[in-house]
């Protein structure tokens, strides 16, 4: 092994999560697996083939570079949808390779048709509608122009979808806003339908909307965080448990992040540990040196706070997290040895370090923590 740590990805956990989500939406709703942000830190190259094995045939990415990475590992018949960034050069590549993409401003629409004409191949569009998030999407005022343009260029495009995105379906605080967005979406879709502009699919739901707003499922759901086994927010989680009798989480986290003890050291009472004076040994201690630091995405804000698992027991980070190493207190762990497995995230024995606990300690969201796991930590698939 030529790396100081590695990430395990569980196939059975992914299958479990996808099965659960499909059961929530019903079989007639298409499942699009959202793999932006390097598949939420899981690794596009490792995750996508695994997802295909679990029955996924539709992927959503943010940008053309992610779509390109996906095409290199997912040769089986698969639909790729770019939800965000695409420059004019990449447009040609996307259209040539039958990759679908969101359009949300006139310039993109005009360019897409121009490229489609020039290479004599239809552009596969999802027209994104502005319904209240105020990020990307055509608003009501621009809709008439969009309609005319779509009608006069219909031989150069395939309207794959009409879509929108909700501004915070993971919190009841945003309930009114999300309901208003649904209302606006319906109005705008109706307007397009009246002009005989018929999309193949309507779609709007992310993970939180899948759980909290069943009426948003429509023809397809775009699911990110929950397929990786994490809830979009503590609120979505408790809402689910409020409505269901079972106590066990229907989702299983895919990821374990592991390393080994690099070295052990005895530290006499009264000594400081690591840089500066943030930690002073209150007794004679045994400290394990762990070859992971903030350059690997282990946040410096976990200094003197974070926990890892060694021999099935929790060990606390002592002193500051350094660039490449950190120290943990293993005084209480009998028979601790150099090379012992260290779990930074995930399970060992009966103990577990959850992404949420990790995230709360370092005040990062699940999403942020996962996507910050560096690309160059090796990912290995486990059952
Ligand atoms: C990220 C994203 C999703 C998926 O969100 P999750 O909360 O991870 O399920 C869906 N749609 C769009 C447009 C997104 O940007």
mmCIF file of C-alpha atoms and ligand atoms in Angstrom:
data_model
loop_
_atom_site.group_PDB
_atom_site.id
_atom_site.type_symbol
_atom_site.label_atom_id
_atom_site.label_comp_id
_atom_site.label_asym_id
_atom_site.label_seq_id
_atom_site.Cartn_x
_atom_site.Cartn_y
_atom_site.Cartn_z
ATOM 1 C CA UNK A 1 0.000 0.000 0.000
ATOM 2 C CA UNK A 2 1.608 3.245 -1.128
ATOM 3 C CA UNK A 3 -0.651 5.645 0.687
ATOM 4 C CA UNK A 4 -0.992 6.728 4.243
ATOM 5 C CA UNK A 5 -4.743 6.181 4.263
ATOM 6 C CA UNK A 6 -7.507 4.712 2.118
ATOM 7 C CA UNK A 7 -11.276 4.870 1.725
ATOM 8 C CA UNK A 8 -13.489 1.806 1.519
ATOM 9 C CA UNK A 9 -16.761 1.970 -0.424
ATOM 10 C CA UNK A 10 -19.402 -0.654 0.311
ATOM 11 C CA UNK A 11 -21.312 -2.216 -2.563
ATOM 12 C CA UNK A 12 -24.030 -3.752 -0.378
ATOM 13 C CA UNK A 13 -24.636 -0.416 1.356
ATOM 14 C CA UNK A 14 -25.163 1.283 -1.996
ATOM 15 C CA UNK A 15 -27.552 -1.435 -3.155
ATOM 16 C CA UNK A 16 -29.453 -1.081 0.113
ATOM 17 C CA UNK A 17 -29.790 2.700 -0.279
ATOM 18 C CA UNK A 18 -30.843 2.564 -3.908
ATOM 19 C CA UNK A 19 -33.413 -0.134 -3.137
ATOM 20 C CA UNK A 20 -34.788 1.979 -0.301
ATOM 21 C CA UNK A 21 -35.027 5.133 -2.425
ATOM 22 C CA UNK A 22 -36.689 3.312 -5.310
ATOM 23 C CA UNK A 23 -39.183 1.901 -2.864
ATOM 24 C CA UNK A 24 -39.969 5.453 -1.708
ATOM 25 C CA UNK A 25 -40.501 6.798 -5.234
ATOM 26 C CA UNK A 26 -42.076 3.700 -6.756
ATOM 27 C CA UNK A 27 -40.726 1.863 -9.804
ATOM 28 C CA UNK A 28 -42.189 4.187 -12.446
ATOM 29 C CA UNK A 29 -39.975 7.125 -11.382
ATOM 30 C CA UNK A 30 -36.526 7.249 -12.960
ATOM 31 C CA UNK A 31 -33.608 7.368 -10.544
ATOM 32 C CA UNK A 32 -30.797 9.725 -11.501
ATOM 33 C CA UNK A 33 -27.658 9.226 -9.453
ATOM 34 C CA UNK A 34 -26.049 12.600 -8.693
ATOM 35 C CA UNK A 35 -22.268 12.246 -8.806
ATOM 36 C CA UNK A 36 -21.057 15.856 -8.840
ATOM 37 C CA UNK A 37 -18.299 16.783 -6.392
ATOM 38 C CA UNK A 38 -16.332 13.625 -7.264
ATOM 39 C CA UNK A 39 -19.400 11.549 -6.367
ATOM 40 C CA UNK A 40 -19.619 13.388 -3.039
ATOM 41 C CA UNK A 41 -16.038 12.414 -2.347
ATOM 42 C CA UNK A 42 -16.526 8.721 -3.118
ATOM 43 C CA UNK A 43 -14.658 8.973 -6.440
ATOM 44 C CA UNK A 44 -16.486 9.109 -9.789
ATOM 45 C CA UNK A 45 -14.334 6.354 -11.293
ATOM 46 C CA UNK A 46 -14.989 3.971 -8.424
ATOM 47 C CA UNK A 47 -18.550 4.913 -7.641
ATOM 48 C CA UNK A 48 -20.154 5.009 -11.109
ATOM 49 C CA UNK A 49 -19.427 1.390 -12.134
ATOM 50 C CA UNK A 50 -20.637 0.275 -8.719
ATOM 51 C CA UNK A 51 -23.847 2.250 -9.163
ATOM 52 C CA UNK A 52 -24.332 0.645 -12.570
ATOM 53 C CA UNK A 53 -24.002 -2.778 -10.968
ATOM 54 C CA UNK A 54 -26.726 -1.669 -8.565
ATOM 55 C CA UNK A 55 -29.040 -0.861 -11.470
ATOM 56 C CA UNK A 56 -28.373 2.849 -12.093
ATOM 57 C CA UNK A 57 -28.677 3.903 -15.749
ATOM 58 C CA UNK A 58 -28.929 7.697 -15.367
ATOM 59 C CA UNK A 59 -26.295 10.008 -13.878
ATOM 60 C CA UNK A 60 -26.309 13.724 -13.089
ATOM 61 C CA UNK A 61 -23.036 15.673 -13.011
ATOM 62 C CA UNK A 62 -22.209 19.339 -12.580
ATOM 63 C CA UNK A 63 -19.825 19.911 -15.479
ATOM 64 C CA UNK A 64 -18.385 18.548 -18.710
ATOM 65 C CA UNK A 65 -15.151 17.389 -17.091
ATOM 66 C CA UNK A 66 -17.160 15.177 -14.740
ATOM 67 C CA UNK A 67 -19.184 13.874 -17.684
ATOM 68 C CA UNK A 68 -15.928 13.027 -19.457
ATOM 69 C CA UNK A 69 -14.633 11.140 -16.444
ATOM 70 C CA UNK A 70 -17.901 9.249 -16.307
ATOM 71 C CA UNK A 71 -17.763 8.224 -19.982
ATOM 72 C CA UNK A 72 -14.339 6.707 -19.386
ATOM 73 C CA UNK A 73 -15.656 4.296 -16.748
ATOM 74 C CA UNK A 74 -19.318 3.810 -17.648
ATOM 75 C CA UNK A 75 -19.474 2.395 -21.164
ATOM 76 C CA UNK A 76 -22.731 0.522 -20.623
ATOM 77 C CA UNK A 77 -25.862 2.256 -21.943
ATOM 78 C CA UNK A 78 -26.084 5.158 -19.618
ATOM 79 C CA UNK A 79 -27.638 8.608 -19.723
ATOM 80 C CA UNK A 80 -25.473 11.511 -18.587
ATOM 81 C CA UNK A 81 -27.020 14.850 -17.657
ATOM 82 C CA UNK A 82 -24.936 17.974 -17.004
ATOM 83 C CA UNK A 83 -26.765 20.237 -14.560
ATOM 84 C CA UNK A 84 -24.307 23.115 -14.438
ATOM 85 C CA UNK A 85 -21.196 24.296 -16.198
ATOM 86 C CA UNK A 86 -20.466 23.751 -19.864
ATOM 87 C CA UNK A 87 -18.474 26.145 -22.014
ATOM 88 C CA UNK A 88 -19.076 26.660 -25.707
ATOM 89 C CA UNK A 89 -16.298 24.285 -26.790
ATOM 90 C CA UNK A 90 -17.599 21.585 -24.491
ATOM 91 C CA UNK A 91 -21.086 22.005 -25.950
ATOM 92 C CA UNK A 92 -19.971 20.418 -29.198
ATOM 93 C CA UNK A 93 -18.430 17.482 -27.368
ATOM 94 C CA UNK A 94 -21.581 17.033 -25.308
ATOM 95 C CA UNK A 95 -23.945 17.126 -28.287
ATOM 96 C CA UNK A 96 -21.704 14.814 -30.328
ATOM 97 C CA UNK A 97 -21.656 12.309 -27.479
ATOM 98 C CA UNK A 98 -25.394 12.510 -26.813
ATOM 99 C CA UNK A 99 -24.875 13.978 -23.379
ATOM 100 C CA UNK A 100 -27.883 15.836 -22.024
ATOM 101 C CA UNK A 101 -27.541 19.214 -20.386
ATOM 102 C CA UNK A 102 -29.475 21.931 -18.578
ATOM 103 C CA UNK A 103 -30.099 25.221 -20.383
ATOM 104 C CA UNK A 104 -30.969 28.172 -18.175
ATOM 105 C CA UNK A 105 -30.190 31.296 -20.186
ATOM 106 C CA UNK A 106 -30.792 32.465 -23.767
ATOM 107 C CA UNK A 107 -27.120 32.414 -24.690
ATOM 108 C CA UNK A 108 -26.752 28.728 -23.884
ATOM 109 C CA UNK A 109 -29.900 27.877 -25.796
ATOM 110 C CA UNK A 110 -28.820 29.814 -28.884
ATOM 111 C CA UNK A 111 -25.338 28.312 -28.771
ATOM 112 C CA UNK A 112 -26.668 24.792 -28.342
ATOM 113 C CA UNK A 113 -28.845 25.102 -31.405
ATOM 114 C CA UNK A 114 -26.010 26.679 -33.415
ATOM 115 C CA UNK A 115 -23.671 23.794 -32.563
ATOM 116 C CA UNK A 116 -26.396 21.210 -33.172
ATOM 117 C CA UNK A 117 -26.978 22.681 -36.638
ATOM 118 C CA UNK A 118 -23.283 22.777 -37.456
ATOM 119 C CA UNK A 119 -22.684 19.132 -36.606
ATOM 120 C CA UNK A 120 -26.105 18.000 -37.738
ATOM 121 C CA UNK A 121 -26.977 16.332 -34.489
ATOM 122 C CA UNK A 122 -29.782 17.163 -32.098
ATOM 123 C CA UNK A 123 -28.973 18.801 -28.762
ATOM 124 C CA UNK A 124 -30.565 17.001 -25.810
ATOM 125 C CA UNK A 125 -31.895 19.710 -23.559
ATOM 126 C CA UNK A 126 -33.341 20.051 -20.114
ATOM 127 C CA UNK A 127 -34.856 23.502 -19.834
ATOM 128 C CA UNK A 128 -34.370 24.702 -16.282
ATOM 129 C CA UNK A 129 -37.085 26.990 -14.951
ATOM 130 C CA UNK A 130 -36.557 29.685 -12.338
ATOM 131 C CA UNK A 131 -39.133 29.088 -9.636
ATOM 132 C CA UNK A 132 -37.699 30.953 -6.671
ATOM 133 C CA UNK A 133 -34.208 29.739 -5.851
ATOM 134 C CA UNK A 134 -32.778 32.582 -7.922
ATOM 135 C CA UNK A 135 -29.716 30.672 -8.994
ATOM 136 C CA UNK A 136 -30.130 29.364 -12.541
ATOM 137 C CA UNK A 137 -33.239 28.968 -14.699
ATOM 138 C CA UNK A 138 -35.456 30.895 -17.117
ATOM 139 C CA UNK A 139 -37.944 33.113 -15.340
ATOM 140 C CA UNK A 140 -41.515 33.701 -16.368
ATOM 141 C CA UNK A 141 -40.665 36.875 -18.299
ATOM 142 C CA UNK A 142 -38.198 35.142 -20.587
ATOM 143 C CA UNK A 143 -40.434 32.141 -21.149
ATOM 144 C CA UNK A 144 -42.231 33.500 -24.209
ATOM 145 C CA UNK A 145 -38.919 33.922 -26.038
ATOM 146 C CA UNK A 146 -37.810 30.467 -25.017
ATOM 147 C CA UNK A 147 -41.057 29.028 -26.344
ATOM 148 C CA UNK A 148 -40.662 30.749 -29.726
ATOM 149 C CA UNK A 149 -37.063 29.668 -29.962
ATOM 150 C CA UNK A 150 -37.836 26.046 -29.095
ATOM 151 C CA UNK A 151 -40.623 25.949 -31.686
ATOM 152 C CA UNK A 152 -38.612 27.482 -34.503
ATOM 153 C CA UNK A 153 -35.606 25.204 -33.868
ATOM 154 C CA UNK A 154 -37.323 21.997 -32.957
ATOM 155 C CA UNK A 155 -35.592 19.919 -35.623
ATOM 156 C CA UNK A 156 -32.235 20.648 -33.926
ATOM 157 C CA UNK A 157 -33.155 19.589 -30.448
ATOM 158 C CA UNK A 158 -34.760 16.986 -28.291
ATOM 159 C CA UNK A 159 -36.527 18.352 -25.261
ATOM 160 C CA UNK A 160 -35.530 15.751 -22.693
ATOM 161 C CA UNK A 161 -36.825 17.591 -19.705
ATOM 162 C CA UNK A 162 -38.296 20.570 -17.920
ATOM 163 C CA UNK A 163 -36.871 20.970 -14.471
ATOM 164 C CA UNK A 164 -36.258 23.111 -11.433
ATOM 165 C CA UNK A 165 -34.432 22.869 -8.100
ATOM 166 C CA UNK A 166 -35.764 23.700 -4.626
ATOM 167 C CA UNK A 167 -34.150 26.232 -2.337
ATOM 168 C CA UNK A 168 -33.881 24.145 0.822
ATOM 169 C CA UNK A 169 -36.287 21.202 0.870
ATOM 170 C CA UNK A 170 -34.315 19.800 3.821
ATOM 171 C CA UNK A 171 -35.802 22.250 6.318
ATOM 172 C CA UNK A 172 -39.454 22.919 7.234
ATOM 173 C CA UNK A 173 -38.416 26.518 7.683
ATOM 174 C CA UNK A 174 -38.427 26.732 3.880
ATOM 175 C CA UNK A 175 -41.770 24.981 3.490
ATOM 176 C CA UNK A 176 -43.712 27.959 2.136
ATOM 177 C CA UNK A 177 -40.973 28.827 -0.281
ATOM 178 C CA UNK A 178 -40.770 25.263 -1.602
ATOM 179 C CA UNK A 179 -44.568 25.119 -1.991
ATOM 180 C CA UNK A 180 -44.499 28.398 -3.919
ATOM 181 C CA UNK A 181 -41.779 26.987 -6.134
ATOM 182 C CA UNK A 182 -43.911 23.943 -6.931
ATOM 183 C CA UNK A 183 -46.792 26.247 -7.818
ATOM 184 C CA UNK A 184 -44.646 28.351 -10.146
ATOM 185 C CA UNK A 185 -43.145 25.290 -11.751
ATOM 186 C CA UNK A 186 -46.596 23.992 -12.551
ATOM 187 C CA UNK A 187 -47.678 27.334 -14.048
ATOM 188 C CA UNK A 188 -44.609 27.572 -16.241
ATOM 189 C CA UNK A 189 -44.815 23.952 -17.366
ATOM 190 C CA UNK A 190 -48.471 24.496 -18.248
ATOM 191 C CA UNK A 191 -47.535 27.480 -20.333
ATOM 192 C CA UNK A 192 -45.048 25.398 -22.330
ATOM 193 C CA UNK A 193 -47.531 22.565 -22.709
ATOM 194 C CA UNK A 194 -50.138 24.995 -24.049
ATOM 195 C CA UNK A 195 -47.721 25.782 -26.851
ATOM 196 C CA UNK A 196 -47.400 22.086 -27.528
ATOM 197 C CA UNK A 197 -43.889 21.915 -26.124
ATOM 198 C CA UNK A 198 -43.836 18.462 -24.614
ATOM 199 C CA UNK A 199 -40.792 17.358 -22.616
ATOM 200 C CA UNK A 200 -39.994 13.703 -22.182
ATOM 201 C CA UNK A 201 -39.655 14.153 -18.417
ATOM 202 C CA UNK A 202 -40.479 16.596 -15.655
ATOM 203 C CA UNK A 203 -38.098 16.553 -12.731
ATOM 204 C CA UNK A 204 -37.443 18.614 -9.638
ATOM 205 C CA UNK A 205 -36.653 16.512 -6.573
ATOM 206 C CA UNK A 206 -33.332 16.201 -4.748
ATOM 207 C CA UNK A 207 -32.960 13.808 -1.777
ATOM 208 C CA UNK A 208 -34.780 16.012 0.723
ATOM 209 C CA UNK A 209 -37.688 16.602 -1.648
ATOM 210 C CA UNK A 210 -37.921 12.857 -2.324
ATOM 211 C CA UNK A 211 -38.557 12.348 1.386
ATOM 212 C CA UNK A 212 -40.526 15.450 2.342
ATOM 213 C CA UNK A 213 -42.534 16.290 -0.793
ATOM 214 C CA UNK A 214 -43.718 13.150 -2.626
ATOM 215 C CA UNK A 215 -45.598 15.301 -5.148
ATOM 216 C CA UNK A 216 -42.236 16.539 -6.468
ATOM 217 C CA UNK A 217 -41.146 13.088 -7.711
ATOM 218 C CA UNK A 218 -42.746 13.560 -11.155
ATOM 219 C CA UNK A 219 -40.922 11.465 -13.811
ATOM 220 C CA UNK A 220 -37.428 11.478 -12.357
ATOM 221 C CA UNK A 221 -35.635 12.216 -9.081
ATOM 222 C CA UNK A 222 -32.055 13.497 -8.834
ATOM 223 C CA UNK A 223 -30.614 11.874 -5.748
ATOM 224 C CA UNK A 224 -27.230 12.710 -4.290
ATOM 225 C CA UNK A 225 -26.580 12.569 -0.559
ATOM 226 C CA UNK A 226 -29.030 9.779 0.348
ATOM 227 C CA UNK A 227 -27.609 7.222 -2.063
ATOM 228 C CA UNK A 228 -24.340 7.662 -0.164
ATOM 229 C CA UNK A 229 -26.224 6.739 2.986
ATOM 230 C CA UNK A 230 -26.512 10.148 4.633
ATOM 231 C CA UNK A 231 -29.549 12.289 5.363
ATOM 232 C CA UNK A 232 -29.752 15.778 3.846
ATOM 233 C CA UNK A 233 -30.309 17.262 7.312
ATOM 234 C CA UNK A 234 -31.049 16.084 10.871
ATOM 235 C CA UNK A 235 -34.571 17.386 10.266
ATOM 236 C CA UNK A 236 -35.243 15.097 7.286
ATOM 237 C CA UNK A 237 -33.934 12.257 9.391
ATOM 238 C CA UNK A 238 -36.144 12.904 12.415
ATOM 239 C CA UNK A 239 -39.153 13.556 10.202
ATOM 240 C CA UNK A 240 -38.742 10.087 8.708
ATOM 241 C CA UNK A 241 -38.463 8.456 12.116
ATOM 242 C CA UNK A 242 -41.472 10.416 13.327
ATOM 243 C CA UNK A 243 -43.557 8.838 10.557
ATOM 244 C CA UNK A 244 -42.210 5.289 10.773
ATOM 245 C CA UNK A 245 -42.219 2.716 13.517
ATOM 246 C CA UNK A 246 -38.848 1.135 12.890
ATOM 247 C CA UNK A 247 -35.843 2.275 14.847
ATOM 248 C CA UNK A 248 -33.087 1.267 12.481
ATOM 249 C CA UNK A 249 -31.823 3.656 9.829
ATOM 250 C CA UNK A 250 -32.947 2.515 6.366
ATOM 251 C CA UNK A 251 -29.762 4.017 4.927
ATOM 252 C CA UNK A 252 -26.265 2.651 5.254
ATOM 253 C CA UNK A 253 -23.177 4.804 4.901
ATOM 254 C CA UNK A 254 -20.917 3.595 2.063
ATOM 255 C CA UNK A 255 -17.693 5.052 3.267
ATOM 256 C CA UNK A 256 -15.006 4.032 5.742
ATOM 257 C CA UNK A 257 -11.794 6.031 5.960
ATOM 258 C CA UNK A 258 -8.909 4.119 7.453
ATOM 259 C CA UNK A 259 -5.231 4.347 8.209
ATOM 260 C CA UNK A 260 -2.686 2.744 10.578
ATOM 261 C CA UNK A 261 -0.707 3.856 13.589
ATOM 262 C CA UNK A 262 2.595 5.201 12.306
ATOM 263 C CA UNK A 263 4.385 5.421 15.636
ATOM 264 C CA UNK A 264 3.791 5.307 19.394
ATOM 265 C CA UNK A 265 5.298 7.557 22.035
ATOM 266 C CA UNK A 266 5.272 7.805 25.816
ATOM 267 C CA UNK A 267 4.770 11.344 27.031
ATOM 268 C CA UNK A 268 5.522 12.197 30.677
ATOM 269 C CA UNK A 269 3.020 14.172 32.764
ATOM 270 C CA UNK A 270 3.378 17.937 32.345
ATOM 271 C CA UNK A 271 4.770 17.847 28.782
ATOM 272 C CA UNK A 272 3.056 19.655 25.893
ATOM 273 C CA UNK A 273 2.077 17.598 22.838
ATOM 274 C CA UNK A 274 2.627 18.859 19.294
ATOM 275 C CA UNK A 275 2.999 22.460 18.132
ATOM 276 C CA UNK A 276 2.385 25.126 20.742
ATOM 277 C CA UNK A 277 0.789 24.646 24.103
ATOM 278 C CA UNK A 278 -2.810 23.720 23.301
ATOM 279 C CA UNK A 279 -2.438 20.315 24.964
ATOM 280 C CA UNK A 280 -0.529 19.495 28.138
ATOM 281 C CA UNK A 281 -0.306 15.914 29.408
ATOM 282 C CA UNK A 282 -2.161 15.780 32.736
ATOM 283 C CA UNK A 283 -0.653 12.342 33.461
ATOM 284 C CA UNK A 284 1.850 9.998 31.891
ATOM 285 C CA UNK A 285 0.375 9.219 28.475
ATOM 286 C CA UNK A 286 0.775 6.968 25.466
ATOM 287 C CA UNK A 287 0.206 8.814 22.228
ATOM 288 C CA UNK A 288 -0.251 7.325 18.753
ATOM 289 C CA UNK A 289 0.988 9.232 15.733
ATOM 290 C CA UNK A 290 -1.477 8.948 12.835
ATOM 291 C CA UNK A 291 -0.253 9.671 9.268
ATOM 292 C CA UNK A 292 -3.232 11.848 8.309
ATOM 293 C CA UNK A 293 -3.557 15.601 8.654
ATOM 294 C CA UNK A 294 -5.353 18.565 7.162
ATOM 295 C CA UNK A 295 -3.689 18.117 3.780
ATOM 296 C CA UNK A 296 -5.767 14.920 3.552
ATOM 297 C CA UNK A 297 -8.991 16.689 4.450
ATOM 298 C CA UNK A 298 -8.897 15.960 8.187
ATOM 299 C CA UNK A 299 -9.938 19.388 9.390
ATOM 300 C CA UNK A 300 -7.613 21.377 11.645
ATOM 301 C CA UNK A 301 -10.703 22.447 13.558
ATOM 302 C CA UNK A 302 -10.795 18.888 14.956
ATOM 303 C CA UNK A 303 -7.635 19.691 16.947
ATOM 304 C CA UNK A 304 -8.162 18.514 20.562
ATOM 305 C CA UNK A 305 -11.713 17.469 19.587
ATOM 306 C CA UNK A 306 -11.816 14.736 16.947
ATOM 307 C CA UNK A 307 -12.058 11.017 17.683
ATOM 308 C CA UNK A 308 -10.713 7.977 15.887
ATOM 309 C CA UNK A 309 -11.238 4.259 16.560
ATOM 310 C CA UNK A 310 -8.414 1.909 17.506
ATOM 311 C CA UNK A 311 -9.000 -1.691 18.695
ATOM 312 C CA UNK A 312 -12.703 -0.910 18.869
ATOM 313 C CA UNK A 313 -12.209 2.005 21.262
ATOM 314 C CA UNK A 314 -12.435 5.744 20.829
ATOM 315 C CA UNK A 315 -9.257 7.796 21.009
ATOM 316 C CA UNK A 316 -9.220 11.605 21.142
ATOM 317 C CA UNK A 317 -7.055 13.883 19.043
ATOM 318 C CA UNK A 318 -4.561 15.641 21.296
ATOM 319 C CA UNK A 319 -2.901 18.880 20.228
ATOM 320 C CA UNK A 320 -3.293 20.447 16.811
ATOM 321 C CA UNK A 321 -3.960 18.507 13.635
ATOM 322 C CA UNK A 322 -0.799 19.009 11.560
ATOM 323 C CA UNK A 323 -0.456 19.021 7.787
ATOM 324 C CA UNK A 324 0.375 15.318 7.483
ATOM 325 C CA UNK A 325 0.017 13.859 10.957
ATOM 326 C CA UNK A 326 -1.977 14.099 14.134
ATOM 327 C CA UNK A 327 -1.616 12.612 17.591
ATOM 328 C CA UNK A 328 -4.286 10.697 19.508
ATOM 329 C CA UNK A 329 -4.423 9.616 23.133
ATOM 330 C CA UNK A 330 -4.242 5.804 23.385
ATOM 331 C CA UNK A 331 -3.262 5.568 27.060
ATOM 332 C CA UNK A 332 -6.461 3.632 27.841
ATOM 333 C CA UNK A 333 -6.137 1.114 24.996
ATOM 334 C CA UNK A 334 -4.527 -2.136 26.148
ATOM 335 C CA UNK A 335 -1.980 -3.789 23.836
ATOM 336 C CA UNK A 336 -2.030 -0.923 21.359
ATOM 337 C CA UNK A 337 0.615 -1.482 18.698
ATOM 338 C CA UNK A 338 2.264 0.275 15.831
ATOM 339 C CA UNK A 339 0.466 -0.638 12.540
ATOM 340 C CA UNK A 340 -2.882 -1.078 14.311
ATOM 341 C CA UNK A 341 -5.837 -0.132 12.120
ATOM 342 C CA UNK A 342 -7.206 3.372 12.756
ATOM 343 C CA UNK A 343 -10.719 4.303 11.633
ATOM 344 C CA UNK A 344 -11.124 8.025 10.949
ATOM 345 C CA UNK A 345 -14.662 7.699 9.621
ATOM 346 C CA UNK A 346 -16.837 4.598 9.789
ATOM 347 C CA UNK A 347 -17.163 1.532 11.984
ATOM 348 C CA UNK A 348 -14.831 -0.612 14.024
ATOM 349 C CA UNK A 349 -16.250 -3.222 16.372
ATOM 350 C CA UNK A 350 -19.290 -1.710 18.066
ATOM 351 C CA UNK A 351 -18.090 1.866 17.758
ATOM 352 C CA UNK A 352 -18.667 4.232 14.883
ATOM 353 C CA UNK A 353 -17.473 7.658 13.806
ATOM 354 C CA UNK A 354 -20.362 9.124 11.834
ATOM 355 C CA UNK A 355 -20.009 11.792 9.190
ATOM 356 C CA UNK A 356 -22.553 13.821 11.151
ATOM 357 C CA UNK A 357 -20.586 13.778 14.398
ATOM 358 C CA UNK A 358 -17.445 14.569 12.486
ATOM 359 C CA UNK A 359 -19.303 17.347 10.677
ATOM 360 C CA UNK A 360 -20.873 18.859 13.770
ATOM 361 C CA UNK A 361 -17.551 18.975 15.549
ATOM 362 C CA UNK A 362 -15.910 20.747 12.678
ATOM 363 C CA UNK A 363 -19.102 22.697 11.815
ATOM 364 C CA UNK A 364 -19.094 21.273 8.298
ATOM 365 C CA UNK A 365 -22.138 19.909 6.529
ATOM 366 C CA UNK A 366 -22.184 16.228 5.556
ATOM 367 C CA UNK A 367 -21.965 17.407 1.979
ATOM 368 C CA UNK A 368 -18.938 19.601 2.549
ATOM 369 C CA UNK A 369 -17.036 17.078 4.583
ATOM 370 C CA UNK A 370 -17.465 14.294 2.036
ATOM 371 C CA UNK A 371 -16.631 16.365 -1.014
ATOM 372 C CA UNK A 372 -13.487 17.656 0.646
ATOM 373 C CA UNK A 373 -12.011 14.164 0.888
ATOM 374 C CA UNK A 374 -9.058 14.538 -1.459
ATOM 375 C CA UNK A 375 -9.037 12.880 -4.880
ATOM 376 C CA UNK A 376 -5.731 11.183 -4.247
ATOM 377 C CA UNK A 377 -6.766 9.014 -1.308
ATOM 378 C CA UNK A 378 -7.203 5.535 -2.862
ATOM 379 C CA UNK A 379 -10.768 4.208 -2.935
ATOM 380 C CA UNK A 380 -11.298 0.469 -2.630
ATOM 381 C CA UNK A 381 -14.556 -1.386 -3.117
ATOM 382 C CA UNK A 382 -15.665 -3.765 -0.385
ATOM 383 C CA UNK A 383 -18.779 -5.919 -0.136
HETATM 384 C C1 LIG B 1 -26.862 18.549 -5.941
HETATM 385 C C2 LIG B 1 -28.121 18.569 -6.683
HETATM 386 C C3 LIG B 1 -29.062 17.558 -6.483
HETATM 387 C C4 LIG B 1 -28.895 16.449 -5.456
HETATM 388 O O1 LIG B 1 -28.997 16.958 -4.140
HETATM 389 P P1 LIG B 1 -28.997 15.988 -2.857
HETATM 390 O O2 LIG B 1 -29.458 16.845 -1.759
HETATM 391 O O3 LIG B 1 -27.570 15.565 -2.663
HETATM 392 O O4 LIG B 1 -29.867 14.846 -3.170
HETATM 393 C C5 LIG B 1 -30.202 17.586 -7.276
HETATM 394 N N1 LIG B 1 -30.391 18.563 -8.190
HETATM 395 C C6 LIG B 1 -29.502 19.559 -8.394
HETATM 396 C C7 LIG B 1 -29.776 20.597 -9.417
HETATM 397 C C8 LIG B 1 -28.345 19.599 -7.648
HETATM 398 O O5 LIG B 1 -27.471 20.597 -7.827
#
